[in-house]
Coordinates of C-alpha atoms and ligand atoms in Angstrom, one line a residue:
M116 CA -22.7 -87.5 108.2
C117 CA -20.8 -90.4 106.5
M118 CA -23.5 -93.0 107.2
E119 CA -26.0 -91.2 105.1
L120 CA -23.5 -90.3 102.4
L121 CA -24.1 -93.0 99.8
K122 CA -27.8 -92.2 99.5
N123 CA -27.1 -88.6 98.5
S124 CA -24.0 -89.2 96.5
K125 CA -23.5 -88.6 92.8
V126 CA -20.9 -89.8 90.3
L127 CA -18.2 -87.2 89.7
V128 CA -15.7 -89.3 87.7
G129 CA -17.0 -92.6 86.4
E130 CA -15.1 -95.8 85.9
A131 CA -14.5 -95.5 82.1
E132 CA -13.2 -91.9 82.5
L133 CA -10.8 -93.0 85.3
D134 CA -9.6 -95.9 83.2
N135 CA -8.9 -93.7 80.2
R136 CA -7.1 -91.0 82.2
V137 CA -5.0 -93.6 84.2
S138 CA -3.9 -95.1 80.8
E139 CA -2.8 -91.7 79.6
L140 CA -0.9 -91.0 82.7
A141 CA 0.8 -94.4 82.6
Q142 CA 1.8 -93.8 79.0
Q143 CA 3.3 -90.4 79.9
I144 CA 5.2 -92.0 82.8
N145 CA 6.4 -94.9 80.6
R146 CA 7.7 -92.3 78.1
D147 CA 9.3 -90.0 80.7
F148 CA 11.2 -92.8 82.4
A149 CA 12.0 -95.0 79.4
G150 CA 15.0 -97.2 80.1
E151 CA 15.1 -96.2 83.8
K152 CA 14.2 -97.8 87.0
L153 CA 11.3 -96.3 89.0
I154 CA 10.6 -96.4 92.7
V155 CA 6.8 -96.0 93.1
V156 CA 5.7 -94.8 96.6
G157 CA 2.0 -94.8 97.4
V158 CA 0.6 -92.7 100.2
L159 CA -1.7 -94.9 102.3
K160 CA -4.4 -95.5 102.4
G161 CA -6.2 -93.4 99.8
A162 CA -3.8 -93.9 96.9
F163 CA -4.1 -97.7 96.9
M164 CA -6.7 -98.1 94.1
F165 CA -5.3 -95.4 91.8
M166 CA -1.8 -96.7 92.4
S167 CA -2.8 -100.3 91.6
D168 CA -4.5 -99.3 88.3
L169 CA -1.6 -97.1 87.3
L170 CA 1.0 -99.8 88.1
K171 CA -0.8 -102.3 85.9
K172 CA -0.2 -100.0 83.0
I173 CA 3.4 -99.1 83.8
T174 CA 5.8 -101.2 81.8
L175 CA 9.1 -99.9 83.5
D176 CA 11.4 -101.7 85.9
T177 CA 9.6 -100.7 89.2
E178 CA 9.8 -101.3 92.9
V179 CA 6.7 -100.5 95.0
Y180 CA 6.6 -99.1 98.5
F181 CA 4.1 -97.4 100.7
L182 CA 4.2 -94.7 103.3
K183 CA 1.5 -93.4 105.6
A184 CA 0.9 -89.8 106.4
E185 CA -1.9 -88.6 108.6
S186 CA -3.5 -85.2 108.4
Y187 CA -7.2 -85.9 108.8
G188 CA -9.5 -86.9 111.7
N189 CA -12.9 -88.4 111.0
G190 CA -14.3 -85.2 109.6
T191 CA -13.8 -83.5 106.3
E192 CA -11.5 -80.6 107.1
T193 CA -7.7 -80.7 107.3
S194 CA -6.0 -80.0 110.6
G195 CA -2.8 -78.6 109.0
T196 CA -0.6 -80.9 111.0
V197 CA 0.9 -83.9 109.2
K198 CA 2.4 -87.0 110.8
I199 CA 4.4 -89.6 108.9
T200 CA 3.3 -92.8 110.7
K201 CA 4.9 -95.4 108.3
D202 CA 8.0 -94.9 106.3
I203 CA 9.3 -96.7 103.2
E204 CA 11.9 -99.6 103.7
T205 CA 14.4 -98.6 101.0
D206 CA 17.2 -96.1 100.3
I207 CA 16.1 -93.8 97.5
N208 CA 19.5 -92.0 97.2
G209 CA 20.1 -91.7 93.4
Q210 CA 16.8 -93.3 92.4
N211 CA 13.9 -92.0 90.4
V212 CA 10.9 -91.8 92.8
L213 CA 7.3 -91.4 91.8
L214 CA 5.0 -90.4 94.7
V215 CA 1.4 -91.5 94.2
E216 CA -1.4 -89.7 96.1
D217 CA -5.2 -89.9 95.9
I218 CA -6.0 -86.2 96.2
I219 CA -4.2 -82.8 96.8
D220 CA -6.5 -80.7 98.9
S221 CA -4.8 -78.0 101.1
G222 CA -1.5 -79.5 100.0
F223 CA -0.1 -79.8 103.6
T224 CA 0.2 -83.6 103.4
M225 CA 2.2 -83.6 100.2
R226 CA 4.4 -80.7 101.2
E227 CA 5.6 -82.7 104.3
V228 CA 5.9 -86.0 102.4
F229 CA 7.8 -84.3 99.6
K230 CA 10.2 -82.6 102.0
L231 CA 10.9 -85.8 103.8
L232 CA 11.8 -87.7 100.6
A233 CA 13.6 -84.8 98.9
K234 CA 16.1 -84.8 101.9
R235 CA 17.2 -88.3 100.9
N236 CA 18.7 -87.2 97.6
P237 CA 16.7 -89.1 95.0
K238 CA 17.8 -88.7 91.4
S239 CA 14.4 -87.4 90.6
L240 CA 11.2 -86.9 92.7
K241 CA 7.8 -86.6 90.8
L242 CA 4.2 -86.6 92.0
A243 CA 1.2 -88.4 90.5
S244 CA -2.2 -87.5 92.0
C245 CA -5.5 -88.9 90.9
L246 CA -7.4 -85.7 92.0
S247 CA -6.7 -82.1 92.8
K248 CA -8.9 -79.4 94.4
P249 CA -7.0 -76.2 93.4
S250 CA -9.5 -73.9 95.1
R251 CA -8.6 -75.4 98.5
R252 CA -4.8 -75.1 98.2
K253 CA -3.0 -73.5 101.1
C254 CA 0.5 -74.2 99.9
E255 CA 1.9 -74.5 96.3
I256 CA 2.3 -78.1 95.0
D257 CA 3.5 -79.1 91.5
I258 CA 1.7 -82.1 90.3
D259 CA 3.6 -83.8 87.5
Y260 CA 0.9 -86.3 86.6
L261 CA -2.6 -85.2 87.5
G262 CA -5.8 -87.3 86.8
F263 CA -8.5 -84.7 87.3
E264 CA -9.0 -81.2 88.7
I265 CA -12.2 -81.2 90.7
P266 CA -14.4 -78.5 92.4
D267 CA -14.5 -78.0 96.1
K268 CA -16.6 -81.0 97.0
F269 CA -15.9 -83.8 99.4
V270 CA -15.4 -86.9 97.4
I271 CA -15.5 -90.6 98.2
G272 CA -14.6 -93.8 96.4
Y273 CA -11.7 -95.1 94.3
G274 CA -9.6 -95.3 97.5
L275 CA -11.0 -92.1 99.1
D276 CA -12.9 -92.5 102.3
C277 CA -15.3 -90.7 104.7
A278 CA -14.5 -92.0 108.2
E279 CA -12.9 -95.1 106.6
K280 CA -16.0 -96.0 104.5
Y281 CA -16.6 -96.2 100.7
R282 CA -12.9 -96.7 99.7
N283 CA -14.0 -99.7 97.6
L284 CA -16.4 -97.8 95.2
P285 CA -15.0 -98.2 91.7
Y286 CA -15.8 -94.5 90.8
I287 CA -15.4 -91.1 92.4
G288 CA -18.6 -89.9 94.0
Y289 CA -19.5 -86.7 95.8
I290 CA -22.1 -85.5 98.2
E291 CA -24.6 -83.0 97.2
T292 CA -24.9 -80.8 100.3
E293 CA -27.5 -78.2 99.2
Ligands
IMP440 P1 -4.3 -82.1 102.2 O1 -3.2 -82.3 103.2 O2 -5.3 -81.1 102.7 O3 -3.9 -81.9 100.8 O4 -5.2 -83.4 102.2 C1 -4.7 -84.6 101.7 C2 -5.4 -85.8 102.3 O5 -6.7 -85.5 102.8 C3 -5.7 -86.7 101.1 O6 -4.6 -87.6 100.9 C4 -6.9 -87.4 101.5 O7 -6.6 -88.6 102.2 C5 -7.7 -86.5 102.4 N1 -8.8 -85.8 101.6 C6 -8.7 -84.5 101.1 N2 -9.9 -84.2 100.4 C7 -10.6 -85.3 100.5 C8 -11.9 -85.7 100.0 O8 -12.7 -84.9 99.3 N3 -12.4 -86.9 100.3 C9 -11.7 -87.8 101.0 N4 -10.4 -87.5 101.5 C10 -9.9 -86.3 101.3
MG441 MG1 -4.4 -89.5 101.5

């Protein structure tokens, strides 16, 4: 299905809208952590574009790390099992940590990632996610900095893929299935 995707795709969140919202989130983060150091942890691969845009607007003393969590095959449905396949290379004990995700769908991925990092005793642990599909949630997740709530549609672009394609689109697109 992914091959034919782009032909039937529509813009859900455009570039200007993304840019404005990312600026607002960065301002909020700059205010909330004023005078503090922030460890920013991106969840690969989907978060890379949102994280990069966000970081350009964050004026704090930051360090940047990535981890990789896998919960999806090549389809569009979650499996419910989450594997951490790449960990961060720093000790977060006593640090302010901001996790950055592309999208919270069922919530399973973030629940596992959050549990893993919370066990390491950070001073604070917050979550920024570009998108959220609340209607698909299977476990409760608090999103401290949310870009956009979206309906139950499979989205691509701005880091999000379908079978590894379309991550480079500068906007969030969706596929009209009916
Ligand atoms: P969750 O564990 O169900 O919350 O899913 C989280 C992960 O699934 C995200 O980090 C994405 O990588 C992927 N995902 C969920 N929904 C979509 C979508 O609509 N498009 C592309 N990837 C998605
Ligand atoms: Mg992801």
